[in-house]
C-alpha cells in the first residue's frame, strides 16, 4: 500500500496516474501546517493499494459485504487544541467525462478499487481560545482482515503552528460575499413542499453553511420564475431550474388583494440567526429574463418588464396571474410597506441580473421608483457600456470580471461616489479565473485575493445550489457554455444537509486570507500584504485579464499554493 500527505489543494483525476506516478504523489510523509486562531488548516491523505480494500475513518465495526477484504482504518492524533474533521473525498464527472475529486462525503467508509488513488480530507479548526504555539500530530494507518487484530501499516507526522492572530467571526468578515440562493431547487431535490416546516428545516442547514463563508445577503424571490428557468426549454435534456415566489397572493371576492409575506419574514429571520443580515436581495421585480417566442413573455400588457405575479382567486377557486398594471403597482407598494414596517428597508436591494439595453433598463427602474421610491437597486453588469452611462439610481455595482478589467481605472475613480458596494462576479465566463470542476484549485482561493488587489469590496456568484436533475451522478449541464461546477458550490446530502465541496473549502481559505490581510494592514503591516499580492499576481495592468489580451493563467497569477500559504507561514 502507498500512502502519504498532500496539501489541501490536491486534485485527482481518476485514471490519470500510472502506478509509478501514484507512488510518487504519495511520497510526501510529513507536512508543516499553519493557521490563525478562529481559523482552520487542512491537508489530504492520499492512499492506494495494489489490491482493492475497504477504507474507513470511523471506529465502528466494519465488514465487507462481498466477503474477505482488507479493512484499512485512518486515524488522526494531535496534541493541538483543535477540532479535527475527517472526510472521504468523492469524485464528480466533469464535462470531459473524467471523474475528478470535489465532493466531501458524509459516509465514513468506502470501497477503494485496486490502484485507485483515494483522497481523505483532514481539517484542523481552531477557536478564539486556541493557544498560539507549535503542535504535532500523526496520521496513523491500520489494517486487518475479518477477525484479525489490527496492525499498524505506518504513520505520517505533521506539525501545526497556531499564529497569534485572531480572525473575526464569519458574520463580521469584511469580505462582502454574495452567493445567490435557489431555494425552490432545494425543495425539489428533497421532495418537500415549498416554504413548509420541512423545507425551512433544510434551509436552516444550508444557511449555516453559507454563514461559515461570511455570506452577507439573503435571496428573496417575489415573482414567478424570474429567470424563466434559465431558459432550460432550449436544452435537449432540460433540467427543472424554476424559482418560485415566496409571496402568497390572494384576491378576494370584493376584488381586494391580500399578500402573505410570512415565508419572506421566516427566511430573513432564519438567516439573521446565522449573522447573514447585511442585505435582502429581491429577485423578480426588475429585468425578468424573457423568451416570448417560447411563451415566457410579459403577462402585464402595459408594463415595460416581464413580471409574473400568480394569485389565488377565491371567487372562482382558480389560480391566475396579474394582468393589470395597477394591481402590480399595488403589490410593489405593499412589498415596500412591509419592509418598512419590519425595519428592513435599508437592507433591501432590487436586483437586475445582466440587463442588456440601457434605455429599457432605465424605463423599468423608473416604473418601479414611481410606486416604490424607497427601494435601492443593485445591478450585475455584463456589458461595459452600462459603466459609461449615468446610473444614479444604482446603489451597488457588480460588474463581471472582464468589465472590471476593461474599465478598471474608471471604476476606481468612480468608487468613492458609489453609495453602496462595488463587487465583481464570474459566471459561465471567463474561462479563468473561475470555480469550475476543471479549474486549477488555487483559482477558488484567488477570488478574494483579486478583490484585495483591485480594491473591490467583495464577490458575487449565482451558483450555490443551482443543481441539474442528478448533480451527484451528472453535474455537467449545458456544456460547453456552462462548465461543470458553474452551478454549485455544494451538493444535496441525503440527510438534509449540504455536502461541501473542495471548491467551497478553497474559496473559504481565500476569504480567510483576505480577513488576515485586513488585520495586517490595521496593525501597520501593509507592506507584508503588498509582498503577498506581488508574489501571487504577475500582471502589470488589469486589462491583461481581458480576453483580447490573450494571456494565459500562468502569465496572470501563480498556480502554486505555496505562494499563497506564505502569507500565513511568514507571520
mmCIF file with all atom_site columns, C-alpha atoms in Angstrom, residues 381-501:
data_model
loop_
_atom_site.group_PDB
_atom_site.id
_atom_site.type_symbol
_atom_site.label_atom_id
_atom_site.label_alt_id
_atom_site.label_comp_id
_atom_site.label_asym_id
_atom_site.label_entity_id
_atom_site.label_seq_id
_atom_site.pdbx_PDB_ins_code
_atom_site.Cartn_x
_atom_site.Cartn_y
_atom_site.Cartn_z
_atom_site.occupancy
_atom_site.B_iso_or_equiv
_atom_site.pdbx_formal_charge
_atom_site.auth_seq_id
_atom_site.auth_comp_id
_atom_site.auth_asym_id
_atom_site.auth_atom_id
_atom_site.pdbx_PDB_model_num
ATOM 1   C CA . UNK A 1 381 ? -23.296 44.241 -15.184 1.00 0.00 ? 381 UNK A CA 1
ATOM 2   C CA . UNK A 1 382 ? -22.198 42.081 -18.114 1.00 0.00 ? 382 UNK A CA 1
ATOM 3   C CA . UNK A 1 383 ? -21.564 44.888 -20.629 1.00 0.00 ? 383 UNK A CA 1
ATOM 4   C CA . UNK A 1 384 ? -19.024 47.674 -20.288 1.00 0.00 ? 384 UNK A CA 1
ATOM 5   C CA . UNK A 1 385 ? -21.476 50.063 -21.990 1.00 0.00 ? 385 UNK A CA 1
ATOM 6   C CA . UNK A 1 386 ? -23.506 50.166 -18.764 1.00 0.00 ? 386 UNK A CA 1
ATOM 7   C CA . UNK A 1 387 ? -20.495 51.611 -16.975 1.00 0.00 ? 387 UNK A CA 1
ATOM 8   C CA . UNK A 1 388 ? -20.443 54.560 -19.379 1.00 0.00 ? 388 UNK A CA 1
ATOM 9   C CA . UNK A 1 389 ? -23.962 55.717 -18.506 1.00 0.00 ? 389 UNK A CA 1
ATOM 10  C CA . UNK A 1 390 ? -25.185 57.677 -15.542 1.00 0.00 ? 390 UNK A CA 1
ATOM 11  C CA . UNK A 1 391 ? -26.620 55.105 -13.161 1.00 0.00 ? 391 UNK A CA 1
ATOM 12  C CA . UNK A 1 392 ? -27.639 57.442 -10.362 1.00 0.00 ? 392 UNK A CA 1
ATOM 13  C CA . UNK A 1 393 ? -30.404 55.074 -9.256  1.00 0.00 ? 393 UNK A CA 1
ATOM 14  C CA . UNK A 1 394 ? -27.980 52.241 -8.613  1.00 0.00 ? 394 UNK A CA 1
ATOM 15  C CA . UNK A 1 395 ? -26.731 51.713 -5.081  1.00 0.00 ? 395 UNK A CA 1
ATOM 16  C CA . UNK A 1 396 ? -24.458 48.701 -5.646  1.00 0.00 ? 396 UNK A CA 1
ATOM 17  C CA . UNK A 1 397 ? -22.409 47.866 -8.738  1.00 0.00 ? 397 UNK A CA 1
ATOM 18  C CA . UNK A 1 398 ? -21.394 44.315 -9.619  1.00 0.00 ? 398 UNK A CA 1
ATOM 19  C CA . UNK A 1 399 ? -19.551 44.200 -12.965 1.00 0.00 ? 399 UNK A CA 1
ATOM 20  C CA . UNK A 1 400 ? -18.342 40.893 -14.349 1.00 0.00 ? 400 UNK A CA 1
ATOM 21  C CA . UNK A 1 401 ? -14.591 40.358 -14.114 1.00 0.00 ? 401 UNK A CA 1
ATOM 22  C CA . UNK A 1 402 ? -13.988 41.246 -17.771 1.00 0.00 ? 402 UNK A CA 1
ATOM 23  C CA . UNK A 1 403 ? -15.773 44.584 -17.301 1.00 0.00 ? 403 UNK A CA 1
ATOM 24  C CA . UNK A 1 404 ? -13.637 45.357 -14.268 1.00 0.00 ? 404 UNK A CA 1
ATOM 25  C CA . UNK A 1 405 ? -10.534 44.538 -16.281 1.00 0.00 ? 405 UNK A CA 1
ATOM 26  C CA . UNK A 1 406 ? -11.596 46.703 -19.224 1.00 0.00 ? 406 UNK A CA 1
ATOM 27  C CA . UNK A 1 407 ? -12.754 49.703 -17.164 1.00 0.00 ? 407 UNK A CA 1
ATOM 28  C CA . UNK A 1 408 ? -10.624 49.349 -14.062 1.00 0.00 ? 408 UNK A CA 1
ATOM 29  C CA . UNK A 1 409 ? -9.288  52.900 -13.847 1.00 0.00 ? 409 UNK A CA 1
ATOM 30  C CA . UNK A 1 410 ? -12.748 54.390 -14.414 1.00 0.00 ? 410 UNK A CA 1
ATOM 31  C CA . UNK A 1 411 ? -14.244 52.124 -11.740 1.00 0.00 ? 411 UNK A CA 1
ATOM 32  C CA . UNK A 1 412 ? -11.551 53.035 -9.261  1.00 0.00 ? 412 UNK A CA 1
ATOM 33  C CA . UNK A 1 413 ? -12.203 56.744 -9.866  1.00 0.00 ? 413 UNK A CA 1
ATOM 34  C CA . UNK A 1 414 ? -15.952 56.253 -9.512  1.00 0.00 ? 414 UNK A CA 1
ATOM 35  C CA . UNK A 1 415 ? -15.798 54.078 -6.405  1.00 0.00 ? 415 UNK A CA 1
ATOM 36  C CA . UNK A 1 416 ? -15.877 56.966 -3.875  1.00 0.00 ? 416 UNK A CA 1
ATOM 37  C CA . UNK A 1 417 ? -19.141 58.138 -5.455  1.00 0.00 ? 417 UNK A CA 1
ATOM 38  C CA . UNK A 1 418 ? -20.795 54.706 -5.321  1.00 0.00 ? 418 UNK A CA 1
ATOM 39  C CA . UNK A 1 419 ? -23.217 54.800 -2.359  1.00 0.00 ? 419 UNK A CA 1
ATOM 40  C CA . UNK A 1 420 ? -23.060 51.052 -1.740  1.00 0.00 ? 420 UNK A CA 1
ATOM 41  C CA . UNK A 1 421 ? -20.704 48.215 -2.596  1.00 0.00 ? 421 UNK A CA 1
ATOM 42  C CA . UNK A 1 422 ? -18.507 47.568 -5.603  1.00 0.00 ? 422 UNK A CA 1
ATOM 43  C CA . UNK A 1 423 ? -18.203 43.815 -6.134  1.00 0.00 ? 423 UNK A CA 1
ATOM 44  C CA . UNK A 1 424 ? -17.222 41.680 -9.091  1.00 0.00 ? 424 UNK A CA 1
ATOM 45  C CA . UNK A 1 425 ? -18.584 38.409 -10.365 1.00 0.00 ? 425 UNK A CA 1
ATOM 46  C CA . UNK A 1 426 ? -17.838 35.466 -12.590 1.00 0.00 ? 426 UNK A CA 1
ATOM 47  C CA . UNK A 1 427 ? -20.347 33.011 -14.055 1.00 0.00 ? 427 UNK A CA 1
ATOM 48  C CA . UNK A 1 428 ? -20.048 30.692 -17.059 1.00 0.00 ? 428 UNK A CA 1
ATOM 49  C CA . UNK A 1 429 ? -17.282 33.001 -18.179 1.00 0.00 ? 429 UNK A CA 1
ATOM 50  C CA . UNK A 1 430 ? -14.495 33.991 -18.105 1.00 0.00 ? 430 UNK A CA 1
ATOM 51  C CA . UNK A 1 431 ? -12.741 30.665 -18.535 1.00 0.00 ? 431 UNK A CA 1
ATOM 52  C CA . UNK A 1 432 ? -10.315 31.806 -15.839 1.00 0.00 ? 432 UNK A CA 1
ATOM 53  C CA . UNK A 1 433 ? -10.041 32.586 -13.084 1.00 0.00 ? 433 UNK A CA 1
ATOM 54  C CA . UNK A 1 434 ? -13.160 30.650 -12.152 1.00 0.00 ? 434 UNK A CA 1
ATOM 55  C CA . UNK A 1 435 ? -14.542 27.982 -9.849  1.00 0.00 ? 435 UNK A CA 1
ATOM 56  C CA . UNK A 1 436 ? -15.321 25.112 -12.226 1.00 0.00 ? 436 UNK A CA 1
ATOM 57  C CA . UNK A 1 437 ? -14.574 21.451 -11.514 1.00 0.00 ? 437 UNK A CA 1
ATOM 58  C CA . UNK A 1 438 ? -11.798 21.713 -14.088 1.00 0.00 ? 438 UNK A CA 1
ATOM 59  C CA . UNK A 1 439 ? -10.341 24.976 -12.762 1.00 0.00 ? 439 UNK A CA 1
ATOM 60  C CA . UNK A 1 440 ? -6.960  24.818 -11.013 1.00 0.00 ? 440 UNK A CA 1
ATOM 61  C CA . UNK A 1 441 ? -7.637  24.554 -7.256  1.00 0.00 ? 441 UNK A CA 1
ATOM 62  C CA . UNK A 1 442 ? -5.977  27.851 -6.320  1.00 0.00 ? 442 UNK A CA 1
ATOM 63  C CA . UNK A 1 443 ? -8.395  29.826 -8.509  1.00 0.00 ? 443 UNK A CA 1
ATOM 64  C CA . UNK A 1 444 ? -11.133 29.497 -5.867  1.00 0.00 ? 444 UNK A CA 1
ATOM 65  C CA . UNK A 1 445 ? -8.666  30.823 -3.316  1.00 0.00 ? 445 UNK A CA 1
ATOM 66  C CA . UNK A 1 446 ? -7.637  33.557 -5.729  1.00 0.00 ? 446 UNK A CA 1
ATOM 67  C CA . UNK A 1 447 ? -11.135 35.117 -5.878  1.00 0.00 ? 447 UNK A CA 1
ATOM 68  C CA . UNK A 1 448 ? -10.805 37.147 -2.627  1.00 0.00 ? 448 UNK A CA 1
ATOM 69  C CA . UNK A 1 449 ? -7.147  37.900 -3.313  1.00 0.00 ? 449 UNK A CA 1
ATOM 70  C CA . UNK A 1 450 ? -8.164  39.560 -6.569  1.00 0.00 ? 450 UNK A CA 1
ATOM 71  C CA . UNK A 1 451 ? -10.739 41.686 -4.736  1.00 0.00 ? 451 UNK A CA 1
ATOM 72  C CA . UNK A 1 452 ? -7.973  42.856 -2.407  1.00 0.00 ? 452 UNK A CA 1
ATOM 73  C CA . UNK A 1 453 ? -5.610  43.519 -5.309  1.00 0.00 ? 453 UNK A CA 1
ATOM 74  C CA . UNK A 1 454 ? -8.220  45.573 -7.164  1.00 0.00 ? 454 UNK A CA 1
ATOM 75  C CA . UNK A 1 455 ? -9.582  47.310 -4.036  1.00 0.00 ? 455 UNK A CA 1
ATOM 76  C CA . UNK A 1 456 ? -13.076 45.900 -4.547  1.00 0.00 ? 456 UNK A CA 1
ATOM 77  C CA . UNK A 1 457 ? -15.479 45.132 -1.708  1.00 0.00 ? 457 UNK A CA 1
ATOM 78  C CA . UNK A 1 458 ? -16.179 41.510 -2.495  1.00 0.00 ? 458 UNK A CA 1
ATOM 79  C CA . UNK A 1 459 ? -17.545 38.907 -4.851  1.00 0.00 ? 459 UNK A CA 1
ATOM 80  C CA . UNK A 1 460 ? -20.857 37.657 -6.233  1.00 0.00 ? 460 UNK A CA 1
ATOM 81  C CA . UNK A 1 461 ? -21.733 34.355 -7.849  1.00 0.00 ? 461 UNK A CA 1
ATOM 82  C CA . UNK A 1 462 ? -25.091 32.925 -8.886  1.00 0.00 ? 462 UNK A CA 1
ATOM 83  C CA . UNK A 1 463 ? -24.451 29.291 -8.197  1.00 0.00 ? 463 UNK A CA 1
ATOM 84  C CA . UNK A 1 464 ? -24.681 27.940 -4.662  1.00 0.00 ? 464 UNK A CA 1
ATOM 85  C CA . UNK A 1 465 ? -27.369 25.290 -5.347  1.00 0.00 ? 465 UNK A CA 1
ATOM 86  C CA . UNK A 1 466 ? -28.466 25.571 -8.995  1.00 0.00 ? 466 UNK A CA 1
ATOM 87  C CA . UNK A 1 467 ? -28.284 21.810 -9.413  1.00 0.00 ? 467 UNK A CA 1
ATOM 88  C CA . UNK A 1 468 ? -29.322 19.924 -12.547 1.00 0.00 ? 468 UNK A CA 1
ATOM 89  C CA . UNK A 1 469 ? -31.524 16.856 -12.112 1.00 0.00 ? 469 UNK A CA 1
ATOM 90  C CA . UNK A 1 470 ? -28.999 14.462 -10.504 1.00 0.00 ? 470 UNK A CA 1
ATOM 91  C CA . UNK A 1 471 ? -25.943 16.535 -9.574  1.00 0.00 ? 471 UNK A CA 1
ATOM 92  C CA . UNK A 1 472 ? -24.005 13.765 -7.831  1.00 0.00 ? 472 UNK A CA 1
ATOM 93  C CA . UNK A 1 473 ? -24.434 11.490 -10.845 1.00 0.00 ? 473 UNK A CA 1
ATOM 94  C CA . UNK A 1 474 ? -24.206 14.047 -13.643 1.00 0.00 ? 474 UNK A CA 1
ATOM 95  C CA . UNK A 1 475 ? -23.187 17.574 -12.765 1.00 0.00 ? 475 UNK A CA 1
ATOM 96  C CA . UNK A 1 476 ? -22.408 18.554 -16.345 1.00 0.00 ? 476 UNK A CA 1
ATOM 97  C CA . UNK A 1 477 ? -25.201 20.633 -17.874 1.00 0.00 ? 477 UNK A CA 1
ATOM 98  C CA . UNK A 1 478 ? -25.322 22.824 -20.961 1.00 0.00 ? 478 UNK A CA 1
ATOM 99  C CA . UNK A 1 479 ? -21.657 22.179 -21.731 1.00 0.00 ? 479 UNK A CA 1
ATOM 100 C CA . UNK A 1 480 ? -19.530 23.724 -23.068 1.00 0.00 ? 480 UNK A CA 1
ATOM 101 C CA . UNK A 1 481 ? -21.340 27.026 -22.399 1.00 0.00 ? 481 UNK A CA 1
ATOM 102 C CA . UNK A 1 482 ? -21.780 26.156 -18.740 1.00 0.00 ? 482 UNK A CA 1
ATOM 103 C CA . UNK A 1 483 ? -18.843 24.192 -17.410 1.00 0.00 ? 483 UNK A CA 1
ATOM 104 C CA . UNK A 1 484 ? -19.347 21.587 -14.684 1.00 0.00 ? 484 UNK A CA 1
ATOM 105 C CA . UNK A 1 485 ? -19.224 23.325 -11.319 1.00 0.00 ? 485 UNK A CA 1
ATOM 106 C CA . UNK A 1 486 ? -20.651 26.565 -12.687 1.00 0.00 ? 486 UNK A CA 1
ATOM 107 C CA . UNK A 1 487 ? -23.955 25.754 -10.980 1.00 0.00 ? 487 UNK A CA 1
ATOM 108 C CA . UNK A 1 488 ? -22.923 24.835 -7.440  1.00 0.00 ? 488 UNK A CA 1
ATOM 109 C CA . UNK A 1 489 ? -20.549 25.058 -4.500  1.00 0.00 ? 489 UNK A CA 1
ATOM 110 C CA . UNK A 1 490 ? -22.337 22.336 -2.512  1.00 0.00 ? 490 UNK A CA 1
ATOM 111 C CA . UNK A 1 491 ? -24.270 19.146 -3.259  1.00 0.00 ? 491 UNK A CA 1
ATOM 112 C CA . UNK A 1 492 ? -27.577 17.852 -1.837  1.00 0.00 ? 492 UNK A CA 1
ATOM 113 C CA . UNK A 1 493 ? -26.762 15.476 1.008   1.00 0.00 ? 493 UNK A CA 1
ATOM 114 C CA . UNK A 1 494 ? -29.049 12.583 1.849   1.00 0.00 ? 494 UNK A CA 1
ATOM 115 C CA . UNK A 1 495 ? -29.660 13.738 5.428   1.00 0.00 ? 495 UNK A CA 1
ATOM 116 C CA . UNK A 1 496 ? -30.935 17.200 4.517   1.00 0.00 ? 496 UNK A CA 1
ATOM 117 C CA . UNK A 1 497 ? -27.526 18.822 4.880   1.00 0.00 ? 497 UNK A CA 1
ATOM 118 C CA . UNK A 1 498 ? -25.333 20.142 2.094   1.00 0.00 ? 498 UNK A CA 1
ATOM 119 C CA . UNK A 1 499 ? -22.304 18.150 1.078   1.00 0.00 ? 499 UNK A CA 1
ATOM 120 C CA . UNK A 1 500 ? -19.500 20.680 0.885   1.00 0.00 ? 500 UNK A CA 1
ATOM 121 C CA . UNK A 1 501 ? -17.036 20.651 -1.976  1.00 0.00 ? 501 UNK A CA 1
#
